[in-house]
Coordinates of C-alpha atoms (C1' of nucleotides) in Angstrom, one line a residue:
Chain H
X1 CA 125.5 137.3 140.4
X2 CA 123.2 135.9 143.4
X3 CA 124.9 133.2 145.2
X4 CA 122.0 131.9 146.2
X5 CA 120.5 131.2 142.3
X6 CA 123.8 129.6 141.4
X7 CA 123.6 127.5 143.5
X8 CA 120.3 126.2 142.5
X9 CA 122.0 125.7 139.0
X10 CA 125.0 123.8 140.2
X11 CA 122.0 121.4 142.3
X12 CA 120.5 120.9 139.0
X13 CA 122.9 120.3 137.2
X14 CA 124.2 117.8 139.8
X15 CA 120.9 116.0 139.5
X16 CA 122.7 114.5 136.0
X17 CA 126.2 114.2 137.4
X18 CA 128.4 115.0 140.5
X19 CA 130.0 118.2 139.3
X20 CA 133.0 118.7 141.7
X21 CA 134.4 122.5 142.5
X22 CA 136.8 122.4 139.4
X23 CA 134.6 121.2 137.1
X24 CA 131.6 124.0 138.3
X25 CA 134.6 126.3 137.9
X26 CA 135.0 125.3 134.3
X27 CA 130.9 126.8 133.4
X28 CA 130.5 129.1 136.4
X29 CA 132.7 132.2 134.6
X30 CA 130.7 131.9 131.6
X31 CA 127.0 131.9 133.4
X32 CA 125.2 135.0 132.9
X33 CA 121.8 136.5 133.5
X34 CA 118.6 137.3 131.5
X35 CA 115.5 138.7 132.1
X36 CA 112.2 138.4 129.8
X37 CA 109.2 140.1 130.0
X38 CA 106.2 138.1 129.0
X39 CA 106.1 137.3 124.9
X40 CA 109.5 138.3 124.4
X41 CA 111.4 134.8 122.6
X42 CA 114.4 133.2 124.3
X43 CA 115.1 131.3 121.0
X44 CA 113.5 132.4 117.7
X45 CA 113.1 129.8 114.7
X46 CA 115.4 131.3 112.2
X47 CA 118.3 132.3 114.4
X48 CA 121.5 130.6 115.3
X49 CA 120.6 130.1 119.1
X50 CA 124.0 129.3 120.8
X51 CA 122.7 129.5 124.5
X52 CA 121.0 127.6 126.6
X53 CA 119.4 128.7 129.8
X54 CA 118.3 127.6 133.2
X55 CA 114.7 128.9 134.5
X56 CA 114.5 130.5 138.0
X57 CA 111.6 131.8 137.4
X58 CA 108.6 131.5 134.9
X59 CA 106.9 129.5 132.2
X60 CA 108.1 129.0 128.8
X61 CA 106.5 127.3 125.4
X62 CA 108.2 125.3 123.0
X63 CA 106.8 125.6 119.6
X64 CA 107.3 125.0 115.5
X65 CA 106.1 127.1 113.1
X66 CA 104.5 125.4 109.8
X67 CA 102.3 127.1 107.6
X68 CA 102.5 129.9 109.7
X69 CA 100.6 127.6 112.6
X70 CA 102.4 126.8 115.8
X71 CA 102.6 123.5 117.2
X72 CA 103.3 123.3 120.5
X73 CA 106.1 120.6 122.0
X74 CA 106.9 121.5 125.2
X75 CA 106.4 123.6 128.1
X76 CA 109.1 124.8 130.6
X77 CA 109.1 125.3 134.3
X78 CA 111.4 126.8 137.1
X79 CA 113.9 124.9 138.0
X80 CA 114.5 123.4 134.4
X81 CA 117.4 123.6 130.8
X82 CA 116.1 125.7 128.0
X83 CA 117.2 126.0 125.0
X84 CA 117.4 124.7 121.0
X85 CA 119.0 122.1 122.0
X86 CA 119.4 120.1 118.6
X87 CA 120.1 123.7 116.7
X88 CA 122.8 124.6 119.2
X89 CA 124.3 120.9 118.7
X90 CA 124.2 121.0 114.8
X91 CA 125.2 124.7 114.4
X92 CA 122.0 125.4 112.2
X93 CA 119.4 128.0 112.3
X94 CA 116.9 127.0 115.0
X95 CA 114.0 125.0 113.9
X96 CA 111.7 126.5 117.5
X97 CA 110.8 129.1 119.2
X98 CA 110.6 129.3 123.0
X99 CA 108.8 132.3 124.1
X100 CA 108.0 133.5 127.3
X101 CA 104.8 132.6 128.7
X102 CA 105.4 135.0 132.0
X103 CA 107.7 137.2 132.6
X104 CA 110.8 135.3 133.0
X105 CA 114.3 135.1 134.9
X106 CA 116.9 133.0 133.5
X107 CA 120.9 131.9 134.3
X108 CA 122.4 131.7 130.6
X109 CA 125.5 130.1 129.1
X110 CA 126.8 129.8 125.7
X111 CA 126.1 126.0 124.4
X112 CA 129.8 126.5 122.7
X113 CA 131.1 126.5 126.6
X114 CA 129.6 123.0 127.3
X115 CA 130.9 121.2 124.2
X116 CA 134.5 122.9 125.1
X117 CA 133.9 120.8 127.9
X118 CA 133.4 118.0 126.6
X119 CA 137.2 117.6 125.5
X120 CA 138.4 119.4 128.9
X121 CA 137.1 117.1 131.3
X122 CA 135.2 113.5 131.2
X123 CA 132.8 114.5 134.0
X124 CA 131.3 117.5 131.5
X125 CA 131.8 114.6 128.6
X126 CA 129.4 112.4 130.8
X127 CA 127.2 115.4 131.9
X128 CA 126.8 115.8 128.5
X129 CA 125.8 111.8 127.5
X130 CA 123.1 111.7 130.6
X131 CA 121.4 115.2 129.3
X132 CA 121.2 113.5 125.9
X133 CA 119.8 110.4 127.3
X134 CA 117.3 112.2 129.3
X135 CA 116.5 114.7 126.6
X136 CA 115.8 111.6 124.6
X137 CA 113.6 109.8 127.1
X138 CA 111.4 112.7 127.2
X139 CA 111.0 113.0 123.5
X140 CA 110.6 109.3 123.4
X141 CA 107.7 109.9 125.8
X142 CA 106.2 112.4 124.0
X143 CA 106.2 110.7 120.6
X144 CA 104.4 107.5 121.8
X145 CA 102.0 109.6 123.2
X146 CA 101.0 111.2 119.6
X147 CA 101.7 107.9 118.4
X148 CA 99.4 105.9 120.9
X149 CA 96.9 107.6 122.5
X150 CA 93.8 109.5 121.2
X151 CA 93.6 113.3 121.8
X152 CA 91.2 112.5 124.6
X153 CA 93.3 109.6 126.1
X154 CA 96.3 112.4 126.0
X155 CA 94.3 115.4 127.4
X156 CA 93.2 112.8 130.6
X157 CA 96.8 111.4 131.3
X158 CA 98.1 115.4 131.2
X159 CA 95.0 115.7 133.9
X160 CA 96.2 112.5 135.8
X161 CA 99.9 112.6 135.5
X162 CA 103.1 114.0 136.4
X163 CA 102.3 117.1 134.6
X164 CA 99.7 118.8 136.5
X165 CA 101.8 122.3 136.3
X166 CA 100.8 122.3 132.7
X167 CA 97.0 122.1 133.8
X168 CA 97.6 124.4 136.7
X169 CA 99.3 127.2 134.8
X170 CA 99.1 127.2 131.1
X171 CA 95.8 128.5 128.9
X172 CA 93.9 125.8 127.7
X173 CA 94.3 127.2 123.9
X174 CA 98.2 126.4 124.5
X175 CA 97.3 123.0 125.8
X176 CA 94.8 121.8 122.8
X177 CA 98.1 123.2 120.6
X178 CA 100.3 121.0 122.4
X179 CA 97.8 118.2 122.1
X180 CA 97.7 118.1 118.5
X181 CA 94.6 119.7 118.2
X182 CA 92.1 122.6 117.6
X183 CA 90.9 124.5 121.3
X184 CA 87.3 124.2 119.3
X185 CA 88.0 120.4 120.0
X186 CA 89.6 120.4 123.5
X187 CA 86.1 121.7 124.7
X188 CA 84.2 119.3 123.3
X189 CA 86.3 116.6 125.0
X190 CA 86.2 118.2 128.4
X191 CA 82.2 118.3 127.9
X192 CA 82.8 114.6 127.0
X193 CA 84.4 113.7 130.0
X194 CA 82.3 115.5 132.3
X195 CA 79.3 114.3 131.5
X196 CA 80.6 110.9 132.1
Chain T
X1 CA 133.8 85.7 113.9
X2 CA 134.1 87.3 110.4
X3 CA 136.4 89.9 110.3
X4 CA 135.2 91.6 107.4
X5 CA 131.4 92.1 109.4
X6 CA 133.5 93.1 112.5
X7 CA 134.8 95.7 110.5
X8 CA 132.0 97.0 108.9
X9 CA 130.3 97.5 112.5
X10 CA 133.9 99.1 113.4
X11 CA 133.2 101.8 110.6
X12 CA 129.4 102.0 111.8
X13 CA 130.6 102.9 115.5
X14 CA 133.3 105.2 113.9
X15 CA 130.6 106.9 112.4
X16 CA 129.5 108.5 115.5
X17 CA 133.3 109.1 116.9
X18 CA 136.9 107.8 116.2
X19 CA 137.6 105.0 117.7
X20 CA 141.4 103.1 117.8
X21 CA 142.5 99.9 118.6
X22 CA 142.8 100.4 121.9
X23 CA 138.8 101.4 122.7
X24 CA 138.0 99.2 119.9
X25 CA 139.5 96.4 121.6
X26 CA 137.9 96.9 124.7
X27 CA 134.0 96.0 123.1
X28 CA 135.3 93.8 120.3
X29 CA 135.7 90.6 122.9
X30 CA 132.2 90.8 123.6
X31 CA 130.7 90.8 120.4
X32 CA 128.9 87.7 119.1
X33 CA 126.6 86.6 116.1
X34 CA 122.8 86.3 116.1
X35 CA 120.9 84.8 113.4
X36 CA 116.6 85.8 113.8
X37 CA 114.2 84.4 111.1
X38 CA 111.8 85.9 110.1
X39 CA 108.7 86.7 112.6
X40 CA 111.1 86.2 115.4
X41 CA 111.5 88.9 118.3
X42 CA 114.7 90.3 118.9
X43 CA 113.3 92.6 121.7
X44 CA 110.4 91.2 123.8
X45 CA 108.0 93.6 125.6
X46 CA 108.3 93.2 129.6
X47 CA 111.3 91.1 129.3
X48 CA 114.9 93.2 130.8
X49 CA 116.8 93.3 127.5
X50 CA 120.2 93.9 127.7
X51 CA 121.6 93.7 124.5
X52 CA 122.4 96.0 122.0
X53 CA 122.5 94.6 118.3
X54 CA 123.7 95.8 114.8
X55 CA 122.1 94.4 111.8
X56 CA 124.1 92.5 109.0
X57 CA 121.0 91.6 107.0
X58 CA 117.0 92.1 107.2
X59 CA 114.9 94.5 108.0
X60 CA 113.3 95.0 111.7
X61 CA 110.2 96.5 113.0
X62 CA 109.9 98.3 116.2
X63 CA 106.3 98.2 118.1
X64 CA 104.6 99.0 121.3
X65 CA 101.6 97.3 122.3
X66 CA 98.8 99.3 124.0
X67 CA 95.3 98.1 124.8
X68 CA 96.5 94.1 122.7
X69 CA 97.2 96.8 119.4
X70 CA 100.5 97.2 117.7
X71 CA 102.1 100.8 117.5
X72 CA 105.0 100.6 115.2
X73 CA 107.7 103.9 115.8
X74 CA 110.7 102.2 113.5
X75 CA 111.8 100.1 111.0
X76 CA 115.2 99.3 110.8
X77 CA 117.9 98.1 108.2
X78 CA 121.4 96.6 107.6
X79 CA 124.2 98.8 109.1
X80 CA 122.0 100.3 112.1
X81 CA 122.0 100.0 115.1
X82 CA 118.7 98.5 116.9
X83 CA 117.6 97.3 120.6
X84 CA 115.7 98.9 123.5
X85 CA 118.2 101.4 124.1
X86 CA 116.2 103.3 127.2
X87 CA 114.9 100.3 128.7
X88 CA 118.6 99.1 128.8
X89 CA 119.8 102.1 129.8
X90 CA 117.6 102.2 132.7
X91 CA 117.4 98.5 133.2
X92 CA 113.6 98.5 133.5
X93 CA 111.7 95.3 131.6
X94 CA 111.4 96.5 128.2
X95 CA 108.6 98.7 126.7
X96 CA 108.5 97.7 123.2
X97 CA 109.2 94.8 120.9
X98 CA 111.5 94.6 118.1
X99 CA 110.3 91.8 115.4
X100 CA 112.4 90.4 112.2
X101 CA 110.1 91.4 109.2
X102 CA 112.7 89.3 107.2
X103 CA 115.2 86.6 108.6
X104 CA 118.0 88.6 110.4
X105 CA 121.7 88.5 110.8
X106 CA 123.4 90.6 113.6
X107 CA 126.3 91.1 115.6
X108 CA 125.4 91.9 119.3
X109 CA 126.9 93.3 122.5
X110 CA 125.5 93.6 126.1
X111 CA 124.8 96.9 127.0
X112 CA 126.2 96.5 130.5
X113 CA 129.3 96.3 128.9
X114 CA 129.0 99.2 127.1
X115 CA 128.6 101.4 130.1
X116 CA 131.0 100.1 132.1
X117 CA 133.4 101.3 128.8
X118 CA 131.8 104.9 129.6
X119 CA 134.0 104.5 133.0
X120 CA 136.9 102.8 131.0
X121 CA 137.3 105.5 128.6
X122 CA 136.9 108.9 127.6
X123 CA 136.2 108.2 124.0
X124 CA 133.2 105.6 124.9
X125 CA 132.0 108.2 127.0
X126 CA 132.0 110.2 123.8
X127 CA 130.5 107.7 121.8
X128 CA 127.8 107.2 124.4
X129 CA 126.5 111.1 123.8
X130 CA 126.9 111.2 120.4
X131 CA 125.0 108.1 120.5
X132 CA 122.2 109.7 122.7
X133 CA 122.1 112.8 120.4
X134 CA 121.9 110.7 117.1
X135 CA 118.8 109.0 118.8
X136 CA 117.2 111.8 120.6
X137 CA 117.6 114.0 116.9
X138 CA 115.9 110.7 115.4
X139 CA 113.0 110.8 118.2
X140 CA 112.5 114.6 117.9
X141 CA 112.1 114.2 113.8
X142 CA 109.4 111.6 114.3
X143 CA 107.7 113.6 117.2
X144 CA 107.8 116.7 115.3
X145 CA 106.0 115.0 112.0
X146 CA 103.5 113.2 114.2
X147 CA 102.4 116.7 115.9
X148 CA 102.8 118.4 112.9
X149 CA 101.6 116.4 109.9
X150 CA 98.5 115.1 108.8
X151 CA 98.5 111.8 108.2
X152 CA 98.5 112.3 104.6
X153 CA 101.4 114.7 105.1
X154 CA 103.4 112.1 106.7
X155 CA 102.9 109.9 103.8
X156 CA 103.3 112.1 101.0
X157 CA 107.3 113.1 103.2
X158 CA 107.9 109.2 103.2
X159 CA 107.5 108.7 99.2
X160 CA 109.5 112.1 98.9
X161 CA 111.6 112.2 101.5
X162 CA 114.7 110.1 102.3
X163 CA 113.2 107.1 103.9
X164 CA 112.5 105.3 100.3
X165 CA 113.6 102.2 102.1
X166 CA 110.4 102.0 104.3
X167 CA 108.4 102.4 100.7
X168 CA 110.0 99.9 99.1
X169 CA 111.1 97.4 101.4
X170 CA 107.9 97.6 104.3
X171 CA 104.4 95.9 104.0
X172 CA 101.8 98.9 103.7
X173 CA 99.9 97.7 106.8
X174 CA 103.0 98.3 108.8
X175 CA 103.5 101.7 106.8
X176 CA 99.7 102.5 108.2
X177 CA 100.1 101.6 111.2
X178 CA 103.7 103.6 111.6
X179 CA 102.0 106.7 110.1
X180 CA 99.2 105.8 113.2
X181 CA 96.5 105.1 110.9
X182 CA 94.7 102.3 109.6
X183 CA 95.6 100.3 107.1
X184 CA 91.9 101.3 105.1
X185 CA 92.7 104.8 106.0
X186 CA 96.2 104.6 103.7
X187 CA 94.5 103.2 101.2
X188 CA 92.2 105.9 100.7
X189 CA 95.0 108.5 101.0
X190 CA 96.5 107.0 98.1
X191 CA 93.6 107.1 96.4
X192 CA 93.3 110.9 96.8
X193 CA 96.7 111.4 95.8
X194 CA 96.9 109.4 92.6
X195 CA 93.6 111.2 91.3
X196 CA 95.6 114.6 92.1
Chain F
dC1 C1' 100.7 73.2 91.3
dT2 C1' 97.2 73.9 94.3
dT3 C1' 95.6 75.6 98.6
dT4 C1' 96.0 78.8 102.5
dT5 C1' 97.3 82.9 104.3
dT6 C1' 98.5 87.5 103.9
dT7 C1' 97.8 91.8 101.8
dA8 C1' 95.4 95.7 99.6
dT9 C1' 91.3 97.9 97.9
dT10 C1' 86.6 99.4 98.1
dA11 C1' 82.0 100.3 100.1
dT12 C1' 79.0 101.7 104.0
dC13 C1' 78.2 103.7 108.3
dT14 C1' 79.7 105.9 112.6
dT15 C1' 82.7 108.8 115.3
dT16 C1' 85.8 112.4 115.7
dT17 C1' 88.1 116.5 114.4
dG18 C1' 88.4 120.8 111.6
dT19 C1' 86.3 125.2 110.2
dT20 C1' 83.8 129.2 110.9
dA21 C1' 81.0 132.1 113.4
dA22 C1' 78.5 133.8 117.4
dC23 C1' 78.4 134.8 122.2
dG24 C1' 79.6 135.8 126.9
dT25 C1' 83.4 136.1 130.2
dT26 C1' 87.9 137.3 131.8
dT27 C1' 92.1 139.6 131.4
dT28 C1' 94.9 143.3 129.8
dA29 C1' 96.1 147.8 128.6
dA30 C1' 95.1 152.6 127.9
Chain C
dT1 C1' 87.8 152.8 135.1
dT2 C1' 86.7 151.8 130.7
dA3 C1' 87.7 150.0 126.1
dA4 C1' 90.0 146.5 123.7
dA5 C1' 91.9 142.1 123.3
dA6 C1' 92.2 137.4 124.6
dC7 C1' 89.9 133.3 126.1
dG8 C1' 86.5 129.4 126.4
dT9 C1' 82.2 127.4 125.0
dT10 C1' 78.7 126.2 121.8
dA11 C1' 76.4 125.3 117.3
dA12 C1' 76.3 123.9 112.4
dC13 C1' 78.4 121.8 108.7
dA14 C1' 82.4 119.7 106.1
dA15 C1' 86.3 116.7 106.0
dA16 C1' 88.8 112.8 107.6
dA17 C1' 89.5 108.6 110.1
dG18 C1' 87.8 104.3 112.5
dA19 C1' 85.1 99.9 112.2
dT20 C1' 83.4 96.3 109.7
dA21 C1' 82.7 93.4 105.9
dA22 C1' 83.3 91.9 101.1
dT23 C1' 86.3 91.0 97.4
dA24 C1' 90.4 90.5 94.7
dA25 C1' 95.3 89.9 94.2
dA26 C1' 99.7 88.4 95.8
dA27 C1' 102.7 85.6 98.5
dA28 C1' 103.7 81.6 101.2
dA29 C1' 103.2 76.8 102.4
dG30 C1' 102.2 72.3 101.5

DNA sequence: CTTTTTTATTATCTTTTGTTAACGTTTTAA
DNA sequence: TTAAAACGTTAACAAAAGATAATAAAAAAG
């Protein structure tokens, strides 16, 4: 185990909560690595996905499968949690699939560790409220967004906002998906806006 | 105070975790009634709202306001909880409204108080995750539905589905404008469906 | 009880998106 | 290096939603 990428983990995670030595101690034994090449899934809807991972390298999608479409939620980044979060919390097949978009490298623990925390130690117990809270805020970003904004409005704030990466590194196909539409329509809206 | 409503918020709260007389205690002091008639706000955008309230009686509708229109994400009903959780929780002026469709009982707390119970007690700290994952699994269903249904869809899951209460109880221009249509674009989609 | 106000439907026209297909470019894999 | 696959744009037409206005029905207010 590299030193060095634990360390990152233990960082991130202390960007929710202090985590002193004995509480790290408590998830470090249990941390293990993965490696994906390119397409492979971390999480696969129809499985009972108990881990959750940590990106040190490479992007990730986020998607639902109905009618045998995907629909794109999310999109994950070095440096960020991965996992079926709500599957892993309820015990129930997963509902996504998160697939590699590059090759990817990954620190992984089971999500039945973390709940055991919760009873050992108050700190994990609060780790695990402010994840929630923050896991919330982002969803609660995301669904005023569909709610709110046209497809055009939400394809400009993703060009002017916080989430250039996804502009930067992820095929536009992907991104008209995780806009809620077609990539037929995406063009037309970037010819739109151009020839403004 | 009546005891009988402070007890029926006590089993609301015990929903999410066991709580004793001890932790119970600890919020019960701070509790107090609010009446709301009807067209009243109980949240007001860009004001810092601090409490937390749990309805009695009436129903509640919860908005955004972009560009001087109304986005509506919830309705809520007797024995929920309702109030501008993340604003609270990150003490920022408020982002939406919450509005009394009907006149309004409710019991209410300050949400300072309940994070300082966080620090108090292991249990609260409990209660304030599983309160976080009740509301993030709430935010991910809508977000789902809203990237992955039509608007017709989203309809045809509310007759179906398991929120008959916004069918029976909610105005239909509220209904439209929660599905994030118009209120002459539900009307035609009932149209279609009742010459299926 | 009568008068407003609110609510729901319908019609017309415009705008936007979906669908399908064609085409060229870029990337990937053999 | 070459063939195949993936990607992005454009066009043509269909389907759906927005905007506006007229009308009728239901609810609220006096």
């Amino acid at each position: 185990m590299d030193e060095k990428e634990l360390l990152k983990f233990r960082t991130a995670l202390t960007r929710f909560v202090p985590l002193n030595d004995e509480d790290w101690g408590l998830l470090s034994p249990f941390v293990t690595y993965r490696n994906l090449a390119k397409g492979e899934h971390w999480i696969t809807e129809g499985k009972k996905e108990q881990y959750l991972g940590f990106i040190l390298e490479g992007n990730m999608r986020h998607y639902y499968i109905r009618n045998g479409e995907e629909k794109t939620t999310y999109f994950y980044f070095e440096n960020h949690l991965t996992g079926s979060y709500f599957s892993a919390l309820n015990g129930a097949a997963s509902l996504v699939t998160i697939e590699a978009l590059t090759d990817c490298r990954l620190l992984s623990f089971p999500y039945d560790v973390l709940v055991s925390l919760y009873d050992e130690s108050h700190a994990w117990e609060r780790f695990g409220r402010i994840l929630a809270e923050y896991l919330a805020m982002g969803l609660e970003e995301r669904m005023s967004e569909l709610l709110m904004l046209s497809p055009e409005e939400r394809y400009v704030k993703l060009i002017e906002g916080n989430k250039k990466k996804i502009i930067e590194r992820i095929p536009q196909h992907y991104i008209a998906n995780y806009l809620g539409i077609t990539p037929v329509s995406l063009s037309r809206i970037r010819k739109r806006l151009t020839s403004k």
